[in-house]
Short mmCIF file of C-alpha atoms in Angstrom, two decimals:
data_model
loop_
_atom_site.label_atom_id
_atom_site.label_comp_id
_atom_site.label_asym_id
_atom_site.label_seq_id
_atom_site.Cartn_x
_atom_site.Cartn_y
_atom_site.Cartn_z
CA MET A 14 -37.37 -9.53 -2.70
CA SER A 15 -34.97 -10.85 -4.63
CA SER A 16 -31.66 -11.68 -4.43
CA SER A 17 -29.44 -13.43 -6.72
CA ALA A 18 -27.00 -16.29 -6.10
CA VAL A 19 -23.61 -16.68 -4.31
CA THR A 20 -21.41 -19.06 -5.22
CA LEU A 21 -17.77 -19.70 -4.08
CA GLU A 22 -16.71 -19.22 -8.07
CA ASP A 23 -17.65 -15.44 -7.26
CA LYS A 24 -14.43 -13.99 -6.48
CA TRP A 25 -13.01 -14.63 -10.07
CA THR A 26 -15.96 -13.28 -11.77
CA VAL A 27 -17.87 -11.22 -10.23
CA GLU A 28 -16.81 -7.47 -12.33
CA ARG A 29 -18.82 -5.17 -9.82
CA GLY A 30 -21.04 -6.24 -6.49
CA ARG A 31 -19.34 -7.85 -3.12
CA ILE A 32 -16.90 -10.92 -2.87
CA LEU A 33 -15.79 -12.85 -0.82
CA ILE A 34 -11.24 -13.43 -1.17
CA SER A 35 -8.11 -13.49 0.83
CA GLY A 36 -5.42 -12.06 0.42
CA THR A 37 -3.71 -14.26 -1.44
CA GLN A 38 -6.89 -15.01 -4.01
CA ALA A 39 -6.96 -11.09 -4.44
CA ILE A 40 -3.09 -11.08 -5.82
CA VAL A 41 -4.75 -13.92 -8.62
CA ARG A 42 -7.52 -11.47 -9.17
CA ALA A 43 -6.27 -8.67 -9.99
CA LEU A 44 -4.75 -9.87 -13.38
CA LEU A 45 -7.77 -11.08 -14.37
CA LEU A 46 -9.10 -7.80 -13.61
CA GLN A 47 -6.57 -6.49 -15.69
CA LYS A 48 -7.49 -8.40 -18.54
CA SER A 49 -10.44 -6.99 -18.24
CA VAL A 50 -9.89 -3.28 -17.71
CA ASP A 51 -7.81 -4.02 -21.14
CA ARG A 52 -10.93 -5.78 -22.64
CA ARG A 53 -12.55 -2.95 -21.64
CA ALA A 54 -10.02 -0.13 -23.11
CA GLY A 55 -9.64 -2.02 -26.49
CA VAL A 56 -6.12 -3.21 -25.96
CA ASP A 57 -5.60 -7.03 -26.89
CA THR A 58 -2.90 -8.23 -23.89
CA ALA A 59 -1.28 -10.88 -22.79
CA GLY A 60 -0.71 -11.64 -18.90
CA TYR A 61 2.67 -13.38 -17.88
CA ILE A 62 3.34 -14.18 -13.58
CA SER A 63 6.45 -16.12 -11.99
CA GLY A 64 7.89 -16.08 -9.21
CA TYR A 65 9.11 -18.92 -6.20
CA ARG A 66 6.93 -19.70 -2.57
CA GLY A 67 6.96 -18.73 0.55
CA SER A 68 5.34 -17.11 3.32
CA PRO A 69 3.65 -15.19 3.26
CA LEU A 70 3.68 -15.56 -0.42
CA GLY A 71 3.52 -19.23 0.24
CA GLY A 72 0.11 -20.06 -1.42
CA VAL A 73 0.39 -18.19 -4.67
CA ASP A 74 1.45 -20.61 -7.34
CA THR A 75 -2.30 -23.17 -5.17
CA ALA A 76 -4.56 -20.39 -6.32
CA LEU A 77 -3.05 -20.17 -9.50
CA TRP A 78 -3.04 -24.13 -10.42
CA SER A 79 -6.72 -24.09 -8.72
CA ILE A 80 -7.78 -21.89 -11.65
CA SER A 81 -5.31 -22.50 -14.69
CA ALA A 82 -8.41 -22.96 -17.07
CA ARG A 83 -9.38 -19.67 -16.19
CA LEU A 84 -6.17 -18.26 -16.54
CA GLU A 85 -5.86 -19.66 -20.12
CA ALA A 86 -9.06 -18.79 -21.33
CA ALA A 87 -7.91 -15.42 -20.19
CA ASP A 88 -4.76 -15.95 -22.30
CA ILE A 89 -1.95 -15.94 -19.01
CA MET A 90 0.41 -18.18 -18.54
CA PHE A 91 1.26 -18.81 -15.26
CA ARG A 92 4.89 -20.94 -14.94
CA PRO A 93 6.89 -20.87 -11.64
CA GLY A 94 10.40 -19.99 -12.08
CA VAL A 95 12.70 -22.34 -10.95
CA ASN A 96 14.13 -19.40 -8.20
CA GLU A 97 13.11 -15.92 -8.26
CA ASP A 98 16.23 -15.29 -10.46
CA LEU A 99 14.92 -17.25 -13.28
CA ALA A 100 11.39 -15.72 -12.32
CA ALA A 101 12.59 -11.99 -12.81
CA THR A 102 14.78 -12.91 -16.09
CA ALA A 103 11.59 -13.95 -17.66
CA ILE A 104 9.35 -11.00 -16.23
CA ARG A 105 11.53 -8.79 -18.17
CA GLY A 106 11.84 -10.35 -21.04
CA THR A 107 7.51 -10.33 -21.08
CA GLN A 108 8.34 -5.77 -21.69
CA GLN A 109 10.48 -6.64 -25.25
CA ILE A 110 7.93 -7.44 -26.95
CA ASP A 111 8.62 -5.04 -29.75
CA ILE A 112 12.77 -6.52 -30.44
CA LEU A 113 11.46 -9.48 -32.87
CA PRO A 114 8.82 -9.46 -35.25
CA GLY A 115 5.37 -10.88 -34.69
CA ALA A 116 3.89 -9.99 -32.30
CA THR A 117 0.37 -11.32 -31.70
CA ARG A 118 -0.42 -9.47 -28.74
CA ASP A 119 -0.19 -5.26 -27.40
CA GLY A 120 1.45 -6.24 -24.58
CA VAL A 121 2.17 -8.07 -21.87
CA PHE A 122 1.08 -6.99 -18.01
CA ALA A 123 3.74 -9.66 -15.86
CA ALA A 124 3.73 -10.00 -12.34
CA TRP A 125 7.08 -11.29 -9.99
CA TYR A 126 6.14 -12.68 -6.42
CA GLY A 127 9.00 -13.97 -3.72
CA LYS A 128 9.45 -13.69 0.02
CA GLY A 129 12.38 -11.13 1.38
CA PRO A 130 15.25 -13.30 1.17
CA GLY A 131 13.80 -14.01 -2.86
CA VAL A 132 14.21 -10.29 -2.71
CA ASP A 133 17.35 -10.23 -1.25
CA ARG A 134 19.18 -12.80 -4.03
CA SER A 135 17.73 -11.49 -7.07
CA GLY A 136 18.23 -7.94 -6.88
CA ASP A 137 20.08 -8.02 -9.51
CA ALA A 138 18.30 -8.94 -11.80
CA LEU A 139 15.40 -6.91 -10.52
CA LYS A 140 17.69 -3.28 -11.08
CA HIS A 141 18.33 -5.07 -14.47
CA GLY A 142 15.11 -5.17 -14.98
CA ASN A 143 13.17 -1.56 -13.38
CA SER A 144 16.19 -0.04 -15.24
CA ALA A 145 15.32 -1.15 -19.00
CA GLY A 146 11.45 -0.63 -18.23
CA SER A 147 8.35 -1.53 -19.07
CA HIS A 148 6.42 -1.81 -22.03
CA PRO A 149 3.96 1.03 -22.20
CA ARG A 150 0.47 -1.07 -22.83
CA GLY A 151 2.62 -4.12 -20.24
CA GLY A 152 3.16 -2.97 -17.51
CA VAL A 153 5.21 -5.54 -13.69
CA LEU A 154 4.93 -5.79 -10.88
CA CYS A 155 6.54 -7.39 -8.01
CA PHE A 156 4.56 -8.81 -5.45
CA TYR A 157 7.17 -9.10 -2.27
CA GLY A 158 6.24 -10.54 1.10
CA ASP A 159 7.66 -8.99 4.23
CA ASP A 160 7.46 -11.39 7.90
CA HIS A 161 8.59 -8.34 9.86
CA ALA A 162 7.91 -10.59 13.29
CA GLY A 163 9.75 -13.70 11.38
CA LYS A 164 6.85 -15.57 12.39
CA SER A 165 7.53 -18.37 9.54
CA SER A 166 10.58 -17.72 8.25
CA SER A 167 14.30 -18.25 9.14
CA ILE A 168 15.02 -14.59 9.52
CA SER A 169 12.92 -11.09 10.13
CA HIS A 170 12.71 -9.14 6.89
CA GLN A 171 11.59 -6.20 5.17
CA SER A 172 11.89 -5.75 2.18
CA ASP A 173 10.88 -1.85 0.77
CA GLN A 174 14.56 -0.81 1.93
CA ALA A 175 16.27 -3.44 -1.19
CA MET A 176 13.18 -1.97 -4.02
CA ALA A 177 14.07 1.70 -2.74
CA ALA A 178 18.02 0.57 -3.51
CA ALA A 179 16.75 -0.99 -6.65
CA MET A 180 14.32 2.71 -7.53
CA ILE A 181 11.21 0.18 -7.50
CA PRO A 182 8.51 2.40 -6.40
CA SER A 183 6.53 0.28 -3.95
CA LEU A 184 2.53 0.23 -3.28
CA TYR A 185 2.44 -0.23 1.04
CA PRO A 186 -1.60 -2.13 0.70
CA ALA A 187 -3.35 -2.17 5.00
CA THR A 188 -6.03 -4.20 3.51
CA VAL A 189 -7.88 -7.17 1.46
CA GLY A 190 -9.50 -4.63 -1.23
CA GLU A 191 -6.43 -2.50 -1.60
CA ILE A 192 -4.36 -5.15 -2.76
CA LEU A 193 -6.86 -4.92 -5.93
CA GLU A 194 -7.05 -2.05 -6.26
CA TYR A 195 -3.24 -0.95 -5.80
CA SER A 196 -3.03 -4.40 -8.18
CA LEU A 197 -4.73 -2.33 -11.39
CA MET A 198 -3.49 1.46 -9.56
CA GLY A 199 0.39 -0.71 -10.04
CA ILE A 200 -0.17 -1.09 -13.61
CA ALA A 201 -0.94 1.81 -14.84
CA LEU A 202 1.46 3.13 -12.81
CA SER A 203 4.82 1.08 -14.50
CA ARG A 204 3.19 1.76 -17.49
CA TYR A 205 3.06 5.85 -17.17
CA SER A 206 6.49 6.06 -15.38
CA GLY A 207 8.01 3.46 -17.42
CA CYS A 208 9.29 1.79 -13.58
CA TRP A 209 8.79 -1.39 -12.17
CA VAL A 210 6.10 -1.55 -9.44
CA GLY A 211 6.57 -3.54 -5.95
CA ILE A 212 3.44 -4.53 -3.72
CA LYS A 213 4.54 -4.92 -0.43
CA CYS A 214 2.60 -7.46 0.69
CA VAL A 215 2.76 -8.38 5.25
CA ASN A 216 1.28 -11.39 6.93
CA GLU A 217 -1.77 -9.63 8.30
CA THR A 218 -2.55 -8.12 5.21
CA VAL A 219 -2.30 -11.44 2.73
CA GLU A 220 -3.40 -13.90 5.12
CA GLN A 221 -6.71 -12.45 5.79
CA THR A 222 -10.18 -13.00 3.91
CA ALA A 223 -12.30 -10.10 4.06
CA THR A 224 -16.11 -9.28 1.34
CA VAL A 225 -14.24 -6.46 -0.47
CA ASP A 226 -16.83 -4.01 -2.71
CA ILE A 227 -16.27 -3.85 -6.67
CA ASP A 228 -16.36 -2.11 -9.68
CA ILE A 229 -14.43 -2.06 -12.65
CA ASP A 230 -16.15 0.54 -13.96
CA ALA A 231 -14.95 2.55 -11.87
CA PHE A 232 -10.88 2.55 -12.10
CA SER A 233 -9.95 6.01 -14.49
CA PRO A 234 -6.70 6.30 -13.21
CA VAL A 235 -5.68 9.53 -14.20
CA ALA A 236 -2.45 10.34 -16.32
CA PRO A 237 -0.65 13.89 -15.81
CA GLU A 238 1.18 14.97 -19.07
CA ARG A 239 4.22 13.80 -19.05
CA GLY A 240 6.57 16.70 -20.58
CA PRO A 241 8.52 16.08 -23.68
CA PRO A 242 10.57 13.03 -23.96
CA PRO A 243 14.49 12.38 -23.80
CA PRO A 244 15.66 10.66 -26.62
CA GLU A 245 15.54 6.94 -25.75
CA GLY A 246 11.47 7.32 -24.66
CA PHE A 247 9.48 6.87 -20.84
CA ASN A 248 9.39 3.44 -22.03
CA ILE A 249 11.14 0.09 -22.50
CA ARG A 250 12.49 0.20 -26.06
CA PRO A 251 13.68 -1.75 -28.55
CA GLY A 252 17.10 -1.95 -29.60
CA HIS A 253 18.92 0.04 -27.53
CA HIS A 254 22.08 -0.29 -27.03
CA LEU A 255 24.44 -0.07 -23.77
CA ASN A 256 24.71 2.92 -21.46
CA PRO A 257 24.27 2.11 -17.91
CA LEU A 258 25.02 5.23 -16.65
CA ARG A 259 21.86 6.99 -19.30
CA ASN A 260 19.88 4.16 -18.13
CA GLU A 261 19.85 5.45 -14.23
CA GLN A 262 20.05 9.36 -15.06
CA ILE A 263 16.73 7.96 -17.05
CA VAL A 264 15.53 6.32 -14.22
CA ILE A 265 16.63 9.56 -11.66
CA ASP A 266 15.82 12.27 -13.57
CA VAL A 267 12.43 10.97 -16.36
CA ARG A 268 10.98 8.04 -14.48
CA LEU A 269 10.50 8.11 -10.24
CA PRO A 270 9.05 12.18 -11.11
CA LEU A 271 6.91 10.79 -13.44
CA VAL A 272 5.78 8.11 -10.30
CA ARG A 273 5.41 11.18 -7.99
CA ARG A 274 3.51 13.24 -10.65
CA PHE A 275 0.79 10.13 -10.61
CA VAL A 276 1.22 9.87 -7.26
CA ARG A 277 -0.06 13.16 -6.31
CA ALA A 278 -3.39 13.40 -9.53
CA ASN A 279 -4.23 9.86 -8.85
CA ARG A 280 -4.32 10.84 -4.76
CA ILE A 281 -2.94 7.48 -3.63
CA ASP A 282 -1.09 9.49 -0.44
CA ARG A 283 -3.47 11.51 1.16
CA THR A 284 -4.77 13.14 4.64
CA ILE A 285 -7.20 10.94 6.90
CA PHE A 286 -7.99 13.95 8.95
CA ARG A 287 -7.28 16.71 10.88
CA SER A 288 -7.75 19.84 13.44
CA ALA A 289 -7.91 23.70 12.90
CA SER A 290 -4.40 24.53 14.24
CA PRO A 291 -2.75 20.77 13.51
CA LYS A 292 0.25 20.44 16.47
CA LEU A 293 0.68 16.49 15.49
CA GLY A 294 1.51 14.91 12.02
CA ILE A 295 1.07 10.99 12.75
CA VAL A 296 2.60 9.68 8.95
CA THR A 297 1.30 5.89 8.67
CA ALA A 298 2.02 3.35 5.82
CA GLY A 299 0.43 -0.15 5.61
CA LYS A 300 -0.14 -1.87 8.54
CA SER A 301 0.75 0.77 10.36
CA TYR A 302 -2.21 2.25 9.23
CA SER A 303 -3.95 -0.02 10.96
CA ASP A 304 -2.27 -0.12 13.66
CA VAL A 305 -2.32 4.07 14.38
CA LEU A 306 -5.98 3.44 13.80
CA GLY A 307 -6.44 1.27 16.65
CA ALA A 308 -4.63 3.31 19.08
CA LEU A 309 -6.48 6.77 18.01
CA ALA A 310 -9.72 4.34 19.18
CA SER A 311 -8.76 4.57 22.80
CA TRP A 312 -10.61 7.85 22.41
CA GLY A 313 -14.12 7.34 20.97
CA SER A 314 -14.31 6.77 17.97
CA PRO A 315 -11.66 8.14 15.56
CA PRO A 316 -10.80 10.26 13.78
CA ARG A 317 -12.88 13.04 16.53
CA GLY A 318 -11.24 12.66 19.57
CA PRO A 319 -7.24 13.31 16.85
CA ARG A 320 -8.68 15.69 15.92
CA ARG A 321 -10.16 17.98 18.75
CA SER A 322 -6.19 17.82 20.52
CA GLY A 323 -5.08 19.47 16.81
CA SER A 324 -3.57 16.71 15.70
CA ARG A 325 -3.40 15.65 11.89
CA SER A 326 -3.07 12.27 10.25
CA THR A 327 -1.38 11.29 6.78
CA ARG A 328 -1.31 7.97 5.34
CA ARG A 329 1.36 7.32 2.31
CA ALA A 330 0.25 4.15 0.15
CA ALA A 331 3.59 4.98 -1.44
CA PRO A 332 6.50 5.09 1.16
CA GLY A 333 10.35 5.67 0.06
CA ARG A 334 12.31 7.95 -0.89
CA TRP A 335 10.20 9.62 -3.72
CA ARG A 336 8.33 11.64 -1.44
CA PRO A 337 5.01 13.29 -2.99
CA ARG A 338 3.92 16.99 -2.01
CA GLY A 339 1.53 17.82 1.01
CA CYS A 340 2.89 15.76 3.38
CA TRP A 341 3.38 18.51 5.70
CA ASN A 342 2.03 21.22 3.83
CA SER A 343 0.44 22.60 6.80
CA PRO A 344 -0.18 26.78 5.68
CA ARG A 345 -1.89 26.89 9.90
CA ALA A 346 0.86 25.18 11.34
CA THR A 347 4.91 27.08 11.36
CA ARG A 348 6.79 23.74 12.92
CA PRO A 349 4.51 20.68 14.28
CA SER A 350 6.08 17.90 15.46
CA TRP A 351 5.87 14.56 13.22
CA SER A 352 5.87 11.20 14.65
CA TRP A 353 4.77 7.57 12.57
CA ARG A 354 5.69 4.01 13.56
CA ARG A 355 7.88 2.06 10.95
CA SER A 356 9.89 -1.74 11.69
CA SER A 357 12.71 0.14 9.97
CA PRO A 358 13.81 3.75 11.29
CA SER A 359 14.88 3.58 7.57
CA TRP A 360 12.63 5.69 6.67
CA SER A 361 12.64 7.93 9.48
CA ARG A 362 16.15 8.96 8.69
CA ARG A 363 15.41 9.66 4.90
CA TRP A 364 12.87 12.62 6.44
CA PRO A 365 14.88 14.41 8.43
CA ARG A 366 17.16 15.15 5.69
CA ARG A 367 14.12 16.27 3.89
CA CYS A 368 13.03 18.10 6.21
CA SER A 369 16.09 20.41 7.13
CA MET A 370 16.14 21.42 3.70
CA ARG A 371 12.68 23.92 4.39
CA ARG A 372 13.43 27.25 6.75
CA ALA A 373 9.83 26.47 8.56
CA GLY A 374 10.08 22.72 8.74
CA PRO A 375 9.23 19.81 11.18
CA SER A 376 10.90 18.46 14.03
CA LEU A 377 10.34 14.92 13.72
CA THR A 378 10.49 12.14 16.21
CA GLY A 379 8.98 8.89 15.53
CA LYS A 380 11.93 5.56 16.78
CA ALA A 381 13.05 7.72 19.23
CA ASP A 382 12.25 11.43 20.82
CA GLU A 383 14.26 15.27 20.61
CA ALA A 384 16.88 13.67 23.15
CA GLY A 385 17.25 10.09 21.33
CA ASP A 386 15.60 7.90 24.24
CA ALA A 387 13.57 5.35 22.53
CA LEU A 388 9.77 5.76 22.08
CA LEU A 389 8.73 2.74 19.41
CA SER A 390 11.39 -0.49 18.97
CA ALA A 391 11.84 -0.63 15.93
CA VAL A 392 12.18 -4.34 16.05
CA LEU A 393 9.50 -5.68 18.11
CA GLN A 394 5.98 -5.87 17.55
CA LEU A 395 3.83 -2.98 18.43
CA THR A 396 0.27 -3.06 19.72
CA PRO A 397 -2.91 0.05 19.32
CA ALA A 398 -2.40 0.17 23.03
CA GLU A 399 1.65 0.59 22.62
CA ILE A 400 1.31 3.22 20.20
CA ALA A 401 -1.81 5.13 21.65
CA ALA A 402 0.67 5.75 24.73
CA ALA A 403 3.39 7.10 22.77
CA ILE A 404 1.08 9.59 20.83
CA ALA A 405 -0.51 10.35 24.49
CA GLY A 406 2.71 11.37 24.97
CA ARG A 407 3.34 13.01 22.41
CA LEU A 408 0.14 15.43 23.23
CA ALA A 409 1.49 15.74 26.05
CA ARG A 410 4.44 17.48 25.57
CA LEU A 411 3.09 20.11 22.91
CA GLY A 412 0.65 20.59 24.98
CA ALA A 413 -2.22 19.61 23.52
CA ALA A 414 -3.91 16.86 25.07
CA GLY A 415 -6.13 18.63 27.13
CA SER A 416 -9.21 17.69 25.90
CA LEU A 417 -8.48 13.58 25.80
CA ALA A 418 -9.09 11.48 28.05
CA PHE A 419 -6.31 8.42 27.72
CA ALA A 420 -6.76 6.68 30.74
CA PRO A 421 -7.79 2.73 29.30
CA ARG A 422 -7.93 0.29 31.92
CA ARG A 423 -8.05 -2.82 29.23
CA PRO A 424 -5.32 -0.91 26.99
CA GLU A 425 -5.96 -4.46 24.46
CA ALA A 426 -9.50 -4.18 23.65
CA ALA A 427 -8.82 -0.73 21.85
CA LEU A 428 -9.52 -2.33 19.15
CA ARG A 429 -11.68 -5.37 18.37
CA ARG A 430 -13.54 -6.13 15.05
CA ARG A 431 -16.92 -6.84 15.39
CA ARG A 432 -19.34 -8.60 12.64
CA PRO A 433 -22.19 -6.09 11.92
CA THR A 434 -25.31 -7.86 13.27
CA THR A 435 -27.68 -6.60 14.80
CA PRO A 436 -27.04 -6.83 18.88
CA ARG A 437 -28.54 -8.94 21.54
CA PRO A 438 -30.69 -7.68 24.15
CA ARG A 439 -29.11 -7.23 27.48
CA SER A 440 -29.27 -8.37 31.14
CA GLY A 441 -28.26 -6.50 34.30
CA PRO A 442 -27.12 -3.27 33.96
CA ARG A 443 -26.31 -1.40 30.91
CA SER A 444 -22.29 -0.21 30.47
CA SER A 445 -21.11 3.29 30.17
CA ALA A 446 -19.26 2.81 27.27
CA PRO A 447 -20.35 5.11 24.54
CA ALA A 448 -21.71 2.90 21.54
CA ALA A 449 -19.80 1.25 18.81
CA ARG A 450 -19.17 3.45 15.49
CA THR A 451 -18.67 2.00 12.13
CA ALA A 452 -15.18 4.38 11.25
CA ARG A 453 -15.01 6.25 8.28
CA PRO A 454 -12.49 8.46 8.13
CA PRO A 455 -13.47 11.88 6.55
CA GLY A 456 -11.72 13.22 3.25
CA SER A 457 -12.72 13.29 -0.62
CA ARG A 458 -13.48 10.42 -2.85
CA ARG A 459 -10.80 8.69 -5.02
CA ALA A 460 -12.73 8.94 -8.49
CA ALA A 461 -10.21 5.98 -9.79
CA SER A 462 -10.50 3.11 -7.00
CA PRO A 463 -12.23 -0.10 -8.12
CA CYS A 464 -12.96 -1.93 -5.15
CA ARG A 465 -12.99 -0.93 -1.14
CA ALA A 466 -13.65 -2.90 1.43
CA SER A 467 -16.75 -3.68 2.63
CA ALA A 468 -16.25 -5.42 6.04
CA ALA A 469 -17.97 -3.35 8.88
CA MET A 470 -15.16 -2.43 11.41
CA ARG A 471 -16.27 -1.18 14.39
CA TRP A 472 -14.41 0.81 17.31
CA CYS A 473 -14.76 -0.34 21.52
CA ALA A 474 -14.29 3.32 22.98
CA MET A 475 -13.67 3.24 26.63
CA PRO A 476 -14.86 5.36 28.86
CA ARG A 477 -13.29 8.21 30.25
CA PRO A 478 -12.79 9.09 33.92
CA ARG A 479 -15.34 11.42 35.55
CA ARG A 480 -14.11 14.85 35.95
CA PRO A 481 -14.42 15.91 39.65
#
């Protein structure tokens, strides 16, 4: 058997294969991958990144400085900002390459980074930059770090609300591999729609290390037909005159609909599993997706157990006001009850307004039930066991929990990561718990997926009580 040498530098050089990389390093590697994508497409681009460090993105500048020679060879410039405002303003300037003559590159893809308080103070610069737009061969990513629990910040913060107020669409990765994938997808979305694109980064995702399979040749995002452009065009335009109302109209009526079209075409939001007649829908995003999978593991290897009970799970990688179609379109269910878990109830306040416009829309519950009583906390960190109890309660209320045996004696063991190694021989009696299985939610494979997490996640199913 022949084996290739494995080094710590593989995370910066390998374009097809398996690498070991952290979430912070994935942000940096995404820029190098974007340069490779443009080079293969015959587009001569350069890169620019600027921002202000802060947990959970406190190590981005250190990772960038550590590979300064690689960045220079890839025509990627790193200039840390004096503050988040000046960094965002510099990012806006990279998209104005056609305004002055003598450009030496076809475009500049750029990235801004900052933590939640930095998003708050830079709202004006971010709004102005997104209103002006992105270059068709440039693109802008905004990596914003959120600390929902306030573990390493003076105040807990959730910035996707501020980004949505600035009309900047966001992608919410749940794994290290998805940071790479959504970063490349975000640049393609920014070039296609003309919007800046945010990447929501939380502690649990950025501060972990994982093995990821990369295949840059497999990255081929779908660009749907955009239709006739407005007189000003879809992207940033040189020499445009200041017209705030017209700029806002272009963002709302032209660019955001293109975001929804791109998300649907590339199946960024997708259904994880569904039963024949779903009665309960579970909508998740980002870290909540992993928590809900851990909750469903209480009933066995997901999604087999919930599927028998008549439930359906939809994962939203692009949460926000720009809802994609298909999240509640269910030809076999008339009024399913939808439940989700999120740090702030702002999402659950927008969805009822959307559903009220549908004659047979679903009844929505999440932080509170139909009577207004609390189901899940909007402030405290939730565990998979608490989420499992809430889901079991909803299924029982709908009369759909008859086939589930939800009686975990150790709720904290609902989700447990194990290394994919050969189990050691045991001595003594064997446990009555079913064997751990690798979770592979079914669904159609997306063609535009440059990387995927390769670390095996094993689900520890709990023993079911015997029926009398």
